[in-house]
């Protein structure tokens, strides 16, 4: 079958349909758009029906609905669950958009609109790839299920319970996700690891009031001194975290993983120039891409206390605060990490000071084995279309729902993205390069048929 000819013939119609979806302002974070989010869910459901999916339904949750559809007519063949989301980020600041965010426009081979790359455009490609196979061959070579949610941009609060309740309905051999990016134009990548996260707010208290630094300085505890001393104790001179047990659950990088990092040919010198730095910094013994993709971190995001205004105020602050986040890898437990940091802080706290730690966000890391046949076939599919085999990468960011999907459904997640890093997702002038829309359709078809 000539799929290139099929998609070329239907390209104008496909882009028109995608434009209709992009016009729906399905902003999940804003309550005034609740009706629009539901409208987008219903649009996705109807698109699945038109593509030939069965048992299509818009399932309500405590928040925004989940859209499900299936086509299960390939007994003995693998079952693929396609996951994605139809909700989008808010559009502020509106004045920075060159064209209105919900009026799609094509300029220089790029489709501009909120949701174009994250994630409506990429979800739409899966629907059209399945539709193409059914129209051309009248059957699918595999079984397919869709689980498209409307709350990914607000951390998917209701999807985990939906997964738990519907494990049998959603059971699959592989979870296929297109919500990531190529490394660069023409350089496909498959993410095999996402770091987890834990966050906390640390507060140090001393006297019951701010004090005059002339009258009391040098004779009583200073909350800022106590906090700075604590924070300095969290790392050694080699950039390693000094918290006892922090690295429990962290695996050493395999030879294959390190080889894949080397293949990225990341230019650290260019990065330094771009950022105006004389040196990079981090854990000794690891490259930049290894530190940011495959190693855990403990970072200060904010430190504050005492007088912040113009000029001088000779005061000893009674309290000081810090915000800390950790990126986690492999089998690190978020709550156990928070507990270990709190024990470390209490152990190193200056006399006369008291400590309060408030945990906030928590998410486990996601990782999968690049040698899994499902991932190897995905790398092959990219090569068949892009002429370059996809590299296996680890992303320093966190997408908690990927780990939840893989764990609850006991299936590998193949993160087969078609965006580019500079497409302004979450920012004004979000866009999707249509070259990757075209190639992505062919890549998805090749992958599904190869299974």
XYZ file of C-alpha atoms in Angstrom:
451
model
C 0.000 0.000 0.000
C 1.234 3.505 -0.878
C 0.645 5.376 2.355
C 2.696 8.362 1.243
C 0.317 8.894 -1.661
C -2.696 8.392 0.606
C -1.582 11.003 3.135
C -0.545 13.416 0.387
C -3.972 13.125 -1.245
C -5.779 13.651 2.071
C -3.410 16.233 3.571
C -5.596 19.274 2.990
C -8.628 17.557 4.516
C -6.615 16.294 7.498
C -5.246 19.761 8.233
C -8.752 21.223 7.955
C -10.009 18.703 10.515
C -7.071 19.364 12.823
C -7.814 23.078 12.534
C -11.365 22.430 13.763
C -9.966 20.703 16.859
C -7.425 23.460 17.483
C -10.169 26.091 17.440
C -11.668 24.624 20.627
C -10.161 26.496 23.644
C -9.940 23.399 25.855
C -7.947 25.019 28.679
C -8.276 22.578 31.577
C -6.816 24.947 34.181
C -9.557 27.575 33.777
C -13.035 26.733 35.060
C -14.704 29.056 32.548
C -13.516 26.680 29.785
C -15.078 23.552 31.263
C -17.629 23.455 28.454
C -14.883 23.833 25.850
C -12.930 20.948 27.372
C -16.030 18.740 27.106
C -16.541 19.922 23.517
C -12.976 18.844 22.669
C -13.576 15.438 24.282
C -16.695 14.964 22.191
C -14.787 16.051 19.070
C -12.111 13.427 19.742
C -14.779 10.784 20.319
C -16.498 11.555 17.012
C -13.146 11.533 15.213
C -12.427 8.067 16.634
C -15.812 6.836 15.409
C -15.177 8.236 11.931
C -11.797 6.484 11.895
C -13.476 3.128 12.570
C -13.042 2.736 16.319
C -15.677 0.875 18.309
C -17.038 1.148 21.862
C -16.175 4.848 21.756
C -17.265 6.650 24.909
C -16.663 9.890 26.797
C -16.151 8.747 30.379
C -16.845 11.367 33.079
C -14.423 11.770 35.983
C -14.403 14.061 39.009
C -12.819 16.592 36.648
C -12.638 16.496 32.862
C -13.600 13.350 30.906
C -11.496 10.557 29.441
C -12.204 9.466 25.862
C -11.953 5.744 25.100
C -12.194 3.771 21.875
C -11.036 0.365 20.622
C -10.652 -1.917 17.633
C -9.982 -5.495 18.793
C -10.156 -7.761 15.753
C -6.632 -9.194 15.592
C -6.669 -12.243 17.883
C -3.220 -13.342 18.987
C -1.623 -10.042 17.933
C -0.319 -7.320 20.282
C -2.625 -4.709 21.770
C -1.486 -1.090 21.624
C -2.919 1.560 23.949
C -2.529 5.072 22.543
C -2.408 7.682 25.313
C -2.577 11.437 24.805
C -4.416 14.538 25.943
C -6.783 17.023 24.352
C -6.489 19.777 26.976
C -4.147 22.729 26.458
C -2.278 25.351 28.448
C -3.595 28.886 29.046
C -2.545 31.384 26.365
C -1.291 34.362 28.401
C 0.309 36.734 27.573
C -2.069 37.157 24.655
C -0.322 40.225 23.225
C 2.752 38.134 22.352
C 0.844 35.916 19.899
C 1.414 36.896 16.266
C -1.948 35.350 15.353
C -4.834 34.454 17.716
C -4.060 31.217 19.616
C -7.326 29.521 18.685
C -7.364 30.615 15.043
C -4.951 28.149 13.377
C -2.681 29.553 10.693
C 0.093 28.055 8.552
C 3.271 30.081 8.021
C 6.555 28.842 6.577
C 5.520 25.192 6.813
C 4.456 25.490 10.454
C 0.969 25.229 11.931
C 0.453 27.891 14.620
C -2.159 27.440 17.370
C -2.368 26.532 21.028
C -2.248 22.725 21.191
C -0.685 22.331 17.741
C 2.250 20.316 19.087
C 1.124 19.774 22.707
C -0.768 17.556 22.243
C -3.724 17.832 19.876
C -1.637 17.647 16.718
C 0.220 14.543 17.849
C -2.940 12.769 19.113
C -4.704 13.571 15.836
C -1.891 11.862 13.894
C -2.569 8.552 15.643
C -6.259 8.741 14.808
C -5.507 9.441 11.151
C -2.819 6.741 10.949
C -5.317 4.141 12.188
C -7.982 5.476 9.838
C -5.553 5.201 6.908
C -4.750 1.555 7.607
C -8.434 0.643 7.928
C -9.409 2.503 4.743
C -6.586 1.006 2.705
C -6.427 -2.525 4.104
C -9.899 -2.951 5.689
C -8.310 -4.394 8.857
C -5.650 -3.595 11.446
C -2.560 -5.759 11.934
C -2.810 -5.264 15.709
C -5.437 -4.475 18.338
C -5.757 -0.824 19.256
C -7.182 1.129 22.207
C -7.288 4.864 22.817
C -7.189 6.614 26.201
C -7.222 10.382 25.633
C -7.587 12.558 28.722
C -8.431 16.203 29.389
C -6.344 16.964 32.485
C -2.694 16.365 31.569
C -1.907 20.068 31.759
C -3.132 20.113 35.378
C -1.124 16.986 36.413
C -3.825 14.380 35.571
C -5.461 14.294 39.037
C -8.266 11.915 38.042
C -6.592 9.611 35.543
C -4.859 7.311 38.102
C -8.198 6.319 39.646
C -9.672 5.829 36.155
C -6.746 3.520 35.313
C -7.175 1.515 38.501
C -10.911 1.121 37.921
C -10.523 0.187 34.249
C -7.366 -1.950 34.236
C -9.001 -4.766 32.271
C -10.527 -2.404 29.701
C -7.174 -0.637 29.197
C -4.930 -3.733 29.322
C -2.290 -3.616 26.581
C 1.102 -4.966 25.531
C 2.518 -1.504 24.900
C 1.527 2.090 25.656
C 2.170 4.424 22.717
C 2.589 8.117 23.554
C 3.319 11.042 21.248
C 3.795 14.025 23.550
C 7.552 14.560 23.271
C 10.003 15.889 20.699
C 12.751 14.930 18.297
C 16.250 15.921 19.408
C 16.514 18.297 16.444
C 15.152 18.455 12.880
C 15.775 15.068 11.273
C 17.124 13.556 14.512
C 14.419 11.337 16.084
C 14.595 10.239 19.707
C 12.714 7.870 21.984
C 12.640 8.876 25.630
C 13.306 5.868 27.881
C 13.469 7.767 31.150
C 11.754 10.658 32.888
C 12.919 11.877 36.242
C 10.595 11.822 39.210
C 10.117 14.719 41.570
C 9.743 15.653 45.186
C 9.431 19.178 46.510
C 9.450 20.791 49.921
C 9.472 24.119 51.707
C 11.968 24.501 54.542
C 11.573 27.096 57.292
C 14.018 27.949 60.081
C 12.915 29.906 63.156
C 14.947 31.502 65.934
C 13.758 34.318 68.252
C 10.112 35.332 68.600
C 10.787 38.673 66.886
C 13.277 40.324 64.552
C 16.140 41.835 66.555
C 18.508 44.826 66.254
C 21.819 43.577 64.891
C 23.812 46.060 67.002
C 22.151 45.107 70.272
C 21.865 41.363 69.662
C 24.264 40.558 66.809
C 26.853 37.940 67.706
C 24.934 36.879 70.780
C 21.789 35.133 69.511
C 20.970 32.788 66.609
C 20.343 34.369 63.215
C 17.708 32.493 61.159
C 19.401 33.349 57.861
C 22.800 32.150 59.092
C 21.210 28.940 60.345
C 19.428 28.334 57.022
C 22.457 29.090 54.840
C 24.577 26.730 56.937
C 21.951 23.993 56.511
C 21.685 24.442 52.763
C 25.461 24.409 52.343
C 25.569 21.019 54.068
C 23.456 19.352 51.366
C 26.269 18.931 48.785
C 29.964 18.102 48.856
C 32.689 19.663 46.705
C 32.183 17.003 43.993
C 28.543 18.009 43.513
C 27.154 14.905 45.206
C 24.211 15.147 47.589
C 25.405 14.417 51.125
C 22.046 13.318 52.536
C 22.427 9.809 53.979
C 20.599 7.260 51.785
C 19.791 9.814 49.058
C 21.187 7.571 46.292
C 19.329 4.448 47.433
C 17.475 3.058 44.408
C 19.735 4.801 41.885
C 21.214 2.410 39.310
C 24.576 2.897 37.686
C 24.318 3.714 33.991
C 24.716 0.688 31.738
C 27.221 0.617 28.885
C 24.316 0.824 26.415
C 22.849 3.885 28.152
C 26.194 5.677 28.215
C 26.708 4.808 24.545
C 23.340 6.345 23.661
C 24.265 9.525 25.552
C 27.550 9.754 23.620
C 25.671 9.345 20.318
C 23.741 12.533 21.078
C 26.982 14.425 20.403
C 25.924 17.136 22.809
C 28.063 20.280 22.511
C 28.859 21.407 26.070
C 31.063 24.255 24.805
C 28.159 25.681 22.780
C 25.909 25.413 25.811
C 28.379 27.420 27.889
C 28.542 30.105 25.200
C 24.767 30.232 24.827
C 24.270 30.611 28.590
C 27.145 33.013 29.148
C 28.925 30.590 31.482
C 32.632 29.921 31.903
C 32.046 26.454 33.341
C 29.274 23.910 33.789
C 28.720 22.417 37.225
C 27.453 19.118 38.567
C 28.236 15.690 39.907
C 31.801 14.661 39.122
C 32.204 11.766 36.689
C 29.156 12.435 34.508
C 28.571 14.438 31.332
C 25.975 17.199 31.114
C 23.390 14.979 29.404
C 23.971 12.214 31.968
C 23.639 14.628 34.887
C 20.447 16.179 33.543
C 18.805 13.027 32.210
C 19.888 10.082 34.327
C 21.186 11.335 37.681
C 19.214 12.612 40.683
C 19.499 16.199 41.864
C 18.731 18.383 44.858
C 18.245 22.012 43.841
C 17.428 25.261 45.650
C 14.621 27.100 43.863
C 14.273 30.001 46.254
C 15.879 31.301 49.455
C 14.418 34.257 51.325
C 14.213 35.957 54.701
C 15.043 39.186 56.484
C 15.062 42.642 54.933
C 14.559 42.737 51.161
C 14.057 46.464 50.499
C 16.323 49.193 49.233
C 19.141 50.325 51.472
C 20.211 48.858 54.798
C 18.208 47.636 57.741
C 20.330 46.291 60.590
C 18.111 43.409 61.596
C 18.533 39.811 62.685
C 15.621 37.977 61.024
C 13.581 35.665 63.228
C 12.825 33.296 60.310
C 14.190 32.243 56.923
C 12.831 30.005 54.183
C 13.919 27.902 51.215
C 12.163 26.008 48.456
C 13.825 22.746 47.408
C 13.082 20.321 44.592
C 14.719 16.988 43.842
C 14.665 15.251 40.493
C 14.605 11.506 41.093
C 15.640 8.543 38.954
C 15.172 4.772 38.811
C 13.697 3.377 42.054
C 14.088 6.417 44.313
C 11.041 6.848 46.535
C 9.774 10.466 46.725
C 8.476 10.303 50.301
C 11.528 8.417 51.565
C 13.706 11.093 49.939
C 11.807 13.867 51.720
C 12.127 12.009 55.029
C 15.892 11.579 54.550
C 16.382 15.254 53.765
C 14.370 16.252 56.837
C 16.507 13.981 59.044
C 19.673 15.495 57.537
C 18.437 19.039 58.160
C 17.512 18.297 61.770
C 20.894 16.646 62.348
C 22.801 19.698 61.057
C 20.565 22.423 62.513
C 22.383 25.109 64.511
C 21.690 25.268 68.260
C 18.900 27.676 69.135
C 17.049 27.250 65.834
C 13.940 25.205 65.063
C 12.967 23.639 61.756
C 9.766 23.018 59.818
C 9.585 21.023 56.563
C 6.433 20.973 54.432
C 6.325 18.442 51.592
C 4.504 19.474 48.418
C 4.782 17.621 45.073
C 5.746 13.946 44.770
C 6.147 11.768 41.665
C 8.119 8.627 40.881
C 10.583 8.371 38.006
C 9.780 6.493 34.821
C 12.294 4.248 33.106
C 12.156 1.416 30.606
C 14.595 -0.976 28.995
C 15.755 0.203 25.545
C 16.350 -3.427 24.557
C 12.609 -4.146 24.779
C 11.457 -5.261 21.283
C 8.595 -2.745 21.367
C 11.117 0.089 21.680
C 13.545 -1.376 19.172
C 10.773 -1.592 16.564
C 9.914 2.058 17.246
C 13.535 3.051 16.572
C 13.380 1.039 13.340
C 10.150 2.783 12.312
C 11.774 6.198 12.635
C 14.696 4.999 10.515
C 12.364 3.763 7.784
C 10.911 7.277 7.374
C 13.563 9.728 8.613
C 16.540 7.756 7.322
C 18.087 7.968 10.799
C 17.490 5.497 13.584
C 16.080 7.061 16.741
C 18.399 7.467 19.708
C 17.272 6.416 23.174
C 17.352 9.419 25.486
C 16.524 10.272 29.077
C 14.648 13.481 29.779
C 15.429 15.547 32.849
C 11.825 16.647 33.237
C 8.937 14.862 34.923
C 5.667 13.574 33.402
C 4.203 11.643 36.353
C 1.345 10.020 34.432
C 3.770 8.059 32.197
C 5.124 6.154 35.197
C 1.568 5.591 36.460
C 0.385 4.230 33.103
C 3.328 1.850 32.759
C 3.105 0.626 36.363
C -0.680 0.178 36.614
C -0.984 -1.497 33.207
C 2.312 -3.447 33.502
C 3.339 -2.463 29.971
C 6.299 -0.628 28.445
C 5.684 2.955 27.326
C 7.001 3.929 23.904
C 7.382 7.710 23.813
C 7.324 8.323 20.071
C 7.238 12.117 19.775
C 7.179 14.264 16.645
C 7.491 17.776 18.028
C 10.653 19.874 18.112
C 12.220 21.484 21.179
C 11.698 25.033 19.844
C 7.977 24.822 19.052
C 6.937 27.066 21.975
C 4.761 24.548 23.776
C 3.287 26.294 26.854
C 4.350 29.667 25.365
C 2.971 32.205 22.882
C 3.150 31.229 19.196
C 3.053 27.484 19.798
C 3.441 25.670 16.484
C 3.993 22.297 14.845
C 6.381 21.731 11.941
C 4.276 20.129 9.231
C 7.268 18.194 7.896
C 7.033 16.129 11.090
C 3.251 15.920 10.766
C 3.774 14.296 7.365
C 6.645 12.041 8.423
C 4.999 11.237 11.730
C 1.920 9.770 10.060
C 4.120 7.449 8.019
C 6.244 6.518 11.052
C 3.187 5.582 13.130
C 1.801 3.428 10.320
C 5.159 1.688 9.884
C 5.428 1.036 13.623
C 1.943 -0.398 14.021
C 2.372 -2.664 11.004
C 5.788 -3.841 12.276
C 4.278 -5.102 15.529
